[in-house]
PDB file of C-alpha atoms in Angstrom:
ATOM      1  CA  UNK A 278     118.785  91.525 100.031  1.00 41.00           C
ATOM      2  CA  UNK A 279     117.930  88.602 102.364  1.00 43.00           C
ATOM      3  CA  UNK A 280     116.850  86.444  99.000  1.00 47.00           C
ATOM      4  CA  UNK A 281     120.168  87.038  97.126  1.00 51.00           C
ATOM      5  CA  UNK A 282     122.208  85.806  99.998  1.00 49.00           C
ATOM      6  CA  UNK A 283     120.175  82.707 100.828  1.00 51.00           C
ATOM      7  CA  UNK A 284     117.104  84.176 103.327  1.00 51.00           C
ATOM      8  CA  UNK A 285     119.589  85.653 106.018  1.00 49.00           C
ATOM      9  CA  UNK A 286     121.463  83.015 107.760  1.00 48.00           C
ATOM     10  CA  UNK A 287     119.837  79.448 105.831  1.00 49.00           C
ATOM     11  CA  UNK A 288     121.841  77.074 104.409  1.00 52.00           C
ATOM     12  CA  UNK A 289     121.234  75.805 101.007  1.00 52.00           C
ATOM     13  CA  UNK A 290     119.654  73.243 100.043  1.00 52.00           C
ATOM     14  CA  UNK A 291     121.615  69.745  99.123  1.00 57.00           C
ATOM     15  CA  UNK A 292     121.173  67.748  96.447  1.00 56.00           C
ATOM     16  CA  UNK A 293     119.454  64.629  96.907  1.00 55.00           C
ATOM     17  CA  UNK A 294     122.042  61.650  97.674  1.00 60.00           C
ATOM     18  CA  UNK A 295     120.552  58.449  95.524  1.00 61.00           C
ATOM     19  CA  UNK A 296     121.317  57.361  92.083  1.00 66.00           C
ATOM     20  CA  UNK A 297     120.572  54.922  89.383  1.00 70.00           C
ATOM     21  CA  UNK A 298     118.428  52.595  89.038  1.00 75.00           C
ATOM     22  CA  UNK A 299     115.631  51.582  91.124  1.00 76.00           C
ATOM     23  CA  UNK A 300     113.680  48.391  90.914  1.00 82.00           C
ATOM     24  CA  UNK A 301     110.324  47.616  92.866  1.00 80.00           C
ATOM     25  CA  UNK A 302     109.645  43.659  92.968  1.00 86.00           C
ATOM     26  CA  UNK A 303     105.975  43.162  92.849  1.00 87.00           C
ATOM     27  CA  UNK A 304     104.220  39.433  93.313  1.00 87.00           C
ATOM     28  CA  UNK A 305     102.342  38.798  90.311  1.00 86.00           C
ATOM     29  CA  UNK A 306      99.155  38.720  91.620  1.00 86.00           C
ATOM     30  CA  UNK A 307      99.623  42.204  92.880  1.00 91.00           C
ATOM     31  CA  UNK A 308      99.945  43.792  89.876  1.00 92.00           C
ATOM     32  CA  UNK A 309      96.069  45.211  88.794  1.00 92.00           C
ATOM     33  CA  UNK A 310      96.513  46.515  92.287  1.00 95.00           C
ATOM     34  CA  UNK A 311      99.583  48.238  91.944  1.00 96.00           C
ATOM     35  CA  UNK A 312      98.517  49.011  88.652  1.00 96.00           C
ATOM     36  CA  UNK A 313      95.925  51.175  89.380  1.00 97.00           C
ATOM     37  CA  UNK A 314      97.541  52.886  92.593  1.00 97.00           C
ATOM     38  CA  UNK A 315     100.056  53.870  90.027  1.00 97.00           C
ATOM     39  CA  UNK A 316      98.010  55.150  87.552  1.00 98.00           C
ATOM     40  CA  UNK A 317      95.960  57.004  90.778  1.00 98.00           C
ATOM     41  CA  UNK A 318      99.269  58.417  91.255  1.00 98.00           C
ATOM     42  CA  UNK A 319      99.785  59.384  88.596  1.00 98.00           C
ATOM     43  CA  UNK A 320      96.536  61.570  87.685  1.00 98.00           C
ATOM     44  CA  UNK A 321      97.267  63.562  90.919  1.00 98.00           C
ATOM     45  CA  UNK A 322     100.753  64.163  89.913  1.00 97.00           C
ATOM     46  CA  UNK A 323      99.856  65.686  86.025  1.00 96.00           C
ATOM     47  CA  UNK A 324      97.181  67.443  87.942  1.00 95.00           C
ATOM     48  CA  UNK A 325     100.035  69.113  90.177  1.00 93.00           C
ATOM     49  CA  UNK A 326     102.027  70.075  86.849  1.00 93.00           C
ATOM     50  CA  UNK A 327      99.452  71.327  85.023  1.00 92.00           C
ATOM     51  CA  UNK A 328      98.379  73.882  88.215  1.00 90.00           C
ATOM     52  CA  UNK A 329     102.059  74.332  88.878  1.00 87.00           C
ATOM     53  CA  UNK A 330     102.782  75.068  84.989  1.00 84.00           C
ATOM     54  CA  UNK A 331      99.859  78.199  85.447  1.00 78.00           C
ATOM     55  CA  UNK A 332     101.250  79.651  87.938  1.00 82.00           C
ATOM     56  CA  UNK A 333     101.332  83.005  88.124  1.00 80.00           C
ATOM     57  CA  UNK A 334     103.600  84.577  91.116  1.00 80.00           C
ATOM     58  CA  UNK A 335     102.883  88.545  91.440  1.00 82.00           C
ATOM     59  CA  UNK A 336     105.094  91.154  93.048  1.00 81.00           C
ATOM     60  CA  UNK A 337     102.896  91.503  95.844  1.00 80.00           C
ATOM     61  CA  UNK A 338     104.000  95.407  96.815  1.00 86.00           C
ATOM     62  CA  UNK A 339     104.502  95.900  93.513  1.00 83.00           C
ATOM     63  CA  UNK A 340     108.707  97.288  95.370  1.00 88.00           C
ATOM     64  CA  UNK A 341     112.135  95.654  95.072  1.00 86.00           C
ATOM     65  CA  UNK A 342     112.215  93.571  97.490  1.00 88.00           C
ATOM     66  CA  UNK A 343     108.457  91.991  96.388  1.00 87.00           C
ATOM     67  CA  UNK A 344     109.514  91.488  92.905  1.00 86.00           C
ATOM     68  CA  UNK A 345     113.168  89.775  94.223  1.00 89.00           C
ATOM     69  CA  UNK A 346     110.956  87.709  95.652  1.00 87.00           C
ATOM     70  CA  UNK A 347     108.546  87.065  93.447  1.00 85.00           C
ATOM     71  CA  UNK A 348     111.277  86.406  90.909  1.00 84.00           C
ATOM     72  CA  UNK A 349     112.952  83.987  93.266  1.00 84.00           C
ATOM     73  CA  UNK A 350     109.809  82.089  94.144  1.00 82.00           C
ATOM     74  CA  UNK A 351     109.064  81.399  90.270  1.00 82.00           C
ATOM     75  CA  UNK A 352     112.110  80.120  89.986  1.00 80.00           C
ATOM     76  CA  UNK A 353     112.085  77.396  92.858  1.00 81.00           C
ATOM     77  CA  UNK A 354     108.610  76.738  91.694  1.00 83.00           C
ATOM     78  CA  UNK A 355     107.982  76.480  88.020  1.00 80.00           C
ATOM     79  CA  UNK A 356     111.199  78.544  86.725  1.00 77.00           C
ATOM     80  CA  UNK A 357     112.251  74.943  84.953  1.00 69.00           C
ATOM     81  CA  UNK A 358     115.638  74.838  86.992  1.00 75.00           C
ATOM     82  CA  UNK A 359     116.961  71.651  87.625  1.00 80.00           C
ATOM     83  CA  UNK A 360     116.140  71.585  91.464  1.00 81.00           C
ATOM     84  CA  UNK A 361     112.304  74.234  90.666  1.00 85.00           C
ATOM     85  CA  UNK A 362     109.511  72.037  92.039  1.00 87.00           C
ATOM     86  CA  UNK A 363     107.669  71.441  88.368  1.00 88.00           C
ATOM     87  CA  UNK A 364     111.257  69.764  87.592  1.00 89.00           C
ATOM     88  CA  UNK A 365     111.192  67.219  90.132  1.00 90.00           C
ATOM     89  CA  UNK A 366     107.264  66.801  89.725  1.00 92.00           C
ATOM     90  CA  UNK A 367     107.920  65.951  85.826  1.00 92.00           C
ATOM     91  CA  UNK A 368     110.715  63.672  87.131  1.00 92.00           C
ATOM     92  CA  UNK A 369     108.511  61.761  89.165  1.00 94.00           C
ATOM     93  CA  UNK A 370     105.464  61.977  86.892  1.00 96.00           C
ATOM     94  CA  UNK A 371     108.054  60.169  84.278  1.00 96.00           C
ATOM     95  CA  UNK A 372     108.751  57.977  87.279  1.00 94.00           C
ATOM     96  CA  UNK A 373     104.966  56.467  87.333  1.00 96.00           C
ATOM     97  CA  UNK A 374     104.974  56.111  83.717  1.00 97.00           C
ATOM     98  CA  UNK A 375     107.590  53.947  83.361  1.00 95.00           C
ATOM     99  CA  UNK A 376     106.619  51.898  85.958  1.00 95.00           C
ATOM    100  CA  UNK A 377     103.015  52.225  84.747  1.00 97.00           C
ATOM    101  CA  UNK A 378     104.284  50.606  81.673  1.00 97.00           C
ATOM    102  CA  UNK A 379     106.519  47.869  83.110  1.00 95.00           C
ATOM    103  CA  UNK A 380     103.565  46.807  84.898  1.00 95.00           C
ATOM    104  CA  UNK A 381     100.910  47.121  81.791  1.00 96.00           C
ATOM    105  CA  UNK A 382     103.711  44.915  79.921  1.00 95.00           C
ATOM    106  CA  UNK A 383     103.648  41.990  82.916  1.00 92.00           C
ATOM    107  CA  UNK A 384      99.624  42.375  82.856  1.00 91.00           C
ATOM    108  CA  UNK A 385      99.738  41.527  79.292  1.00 92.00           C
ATOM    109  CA  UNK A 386     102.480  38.766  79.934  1.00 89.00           C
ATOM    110  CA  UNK A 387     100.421  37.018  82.325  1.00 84.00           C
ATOM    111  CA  UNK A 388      97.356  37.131  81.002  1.00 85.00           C
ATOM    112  CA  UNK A 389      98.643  35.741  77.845  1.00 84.00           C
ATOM    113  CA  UNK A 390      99.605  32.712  79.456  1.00 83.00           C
ATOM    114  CA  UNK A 391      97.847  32.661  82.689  1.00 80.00           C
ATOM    115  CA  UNK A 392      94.055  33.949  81.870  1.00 80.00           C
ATOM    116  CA  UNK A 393      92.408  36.830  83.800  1.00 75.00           C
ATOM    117  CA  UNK A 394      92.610  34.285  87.554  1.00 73.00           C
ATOM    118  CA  UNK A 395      95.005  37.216  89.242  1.00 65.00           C
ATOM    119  CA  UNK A 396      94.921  35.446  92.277  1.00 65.00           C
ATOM    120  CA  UNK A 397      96.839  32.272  90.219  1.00 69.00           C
ATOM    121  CA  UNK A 398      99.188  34.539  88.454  1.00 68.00           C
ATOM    122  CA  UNK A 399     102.945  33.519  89.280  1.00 67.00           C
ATOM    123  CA  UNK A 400     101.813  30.443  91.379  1.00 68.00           C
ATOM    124  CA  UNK A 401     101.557  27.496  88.748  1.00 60.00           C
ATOM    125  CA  UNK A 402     104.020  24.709  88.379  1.00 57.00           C
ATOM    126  CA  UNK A 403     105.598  25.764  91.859  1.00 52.00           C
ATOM    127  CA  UNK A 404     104.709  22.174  93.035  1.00 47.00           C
TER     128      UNK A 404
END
């Protein structure tokens, strides 16, 4: 009824307008910092998936238009289509780990050849 034909009058949804490849410049002695809001991030993100992956979405009156909608909801939520909400979680949860990484990989860089001084890091030989 109302579901089927987009919820009586709404529009649908568009798709989101960016592309490719994003980079995020960080100073070098920001990076444990960033590092751990990222990996904060992170946490509460795969603890989002992992509720959103349980759940269970009833047809509340147990009657047509309840199960429609109930059918409809677990798809926009955790029905794995490209647009359902545990899709675009899991793309963003992949997100944070690749920039989790990058980071863990300039950590290591620097503290190979700067020491553990994070307040130093990117700042010698600059005259």
């Amino acid at each position: 009824m109302y579901l089927a034909d987009g919820g009586g009058g709404s529009i649908a949804p568009s798709a989101p307008d960016f592309s490719g490849t994003r980079t995020l410049r960080i100073e070098p002695s920001a990076i444990p910092g960033a590092l751990a809001a990222f990996r904060e991030a992170f946490d509460r993100v795969e603890a989002k998936v992992t509720a959103l992956d349980g759940l269970e979405v009833p047809e509340w009156a147990k009657d047509p238009v309840s199960g429609e909608a109930a059918t409809d909801f677990t798809a926009r939520t955790n029905g794995g289509g490209a647009d359902s909400a545990i899709a675009c979680l899991r793309g963003y949860q992949e997100q944070l780990r690749r920039a989790i990484e990058s980071l863990e990989t300039a950590q290591e860089g620097y503290l190979r050849t700067e020491g553990t001084n994070h307040a130093m890091w990117g700042k010698r030989d600059q005259g």
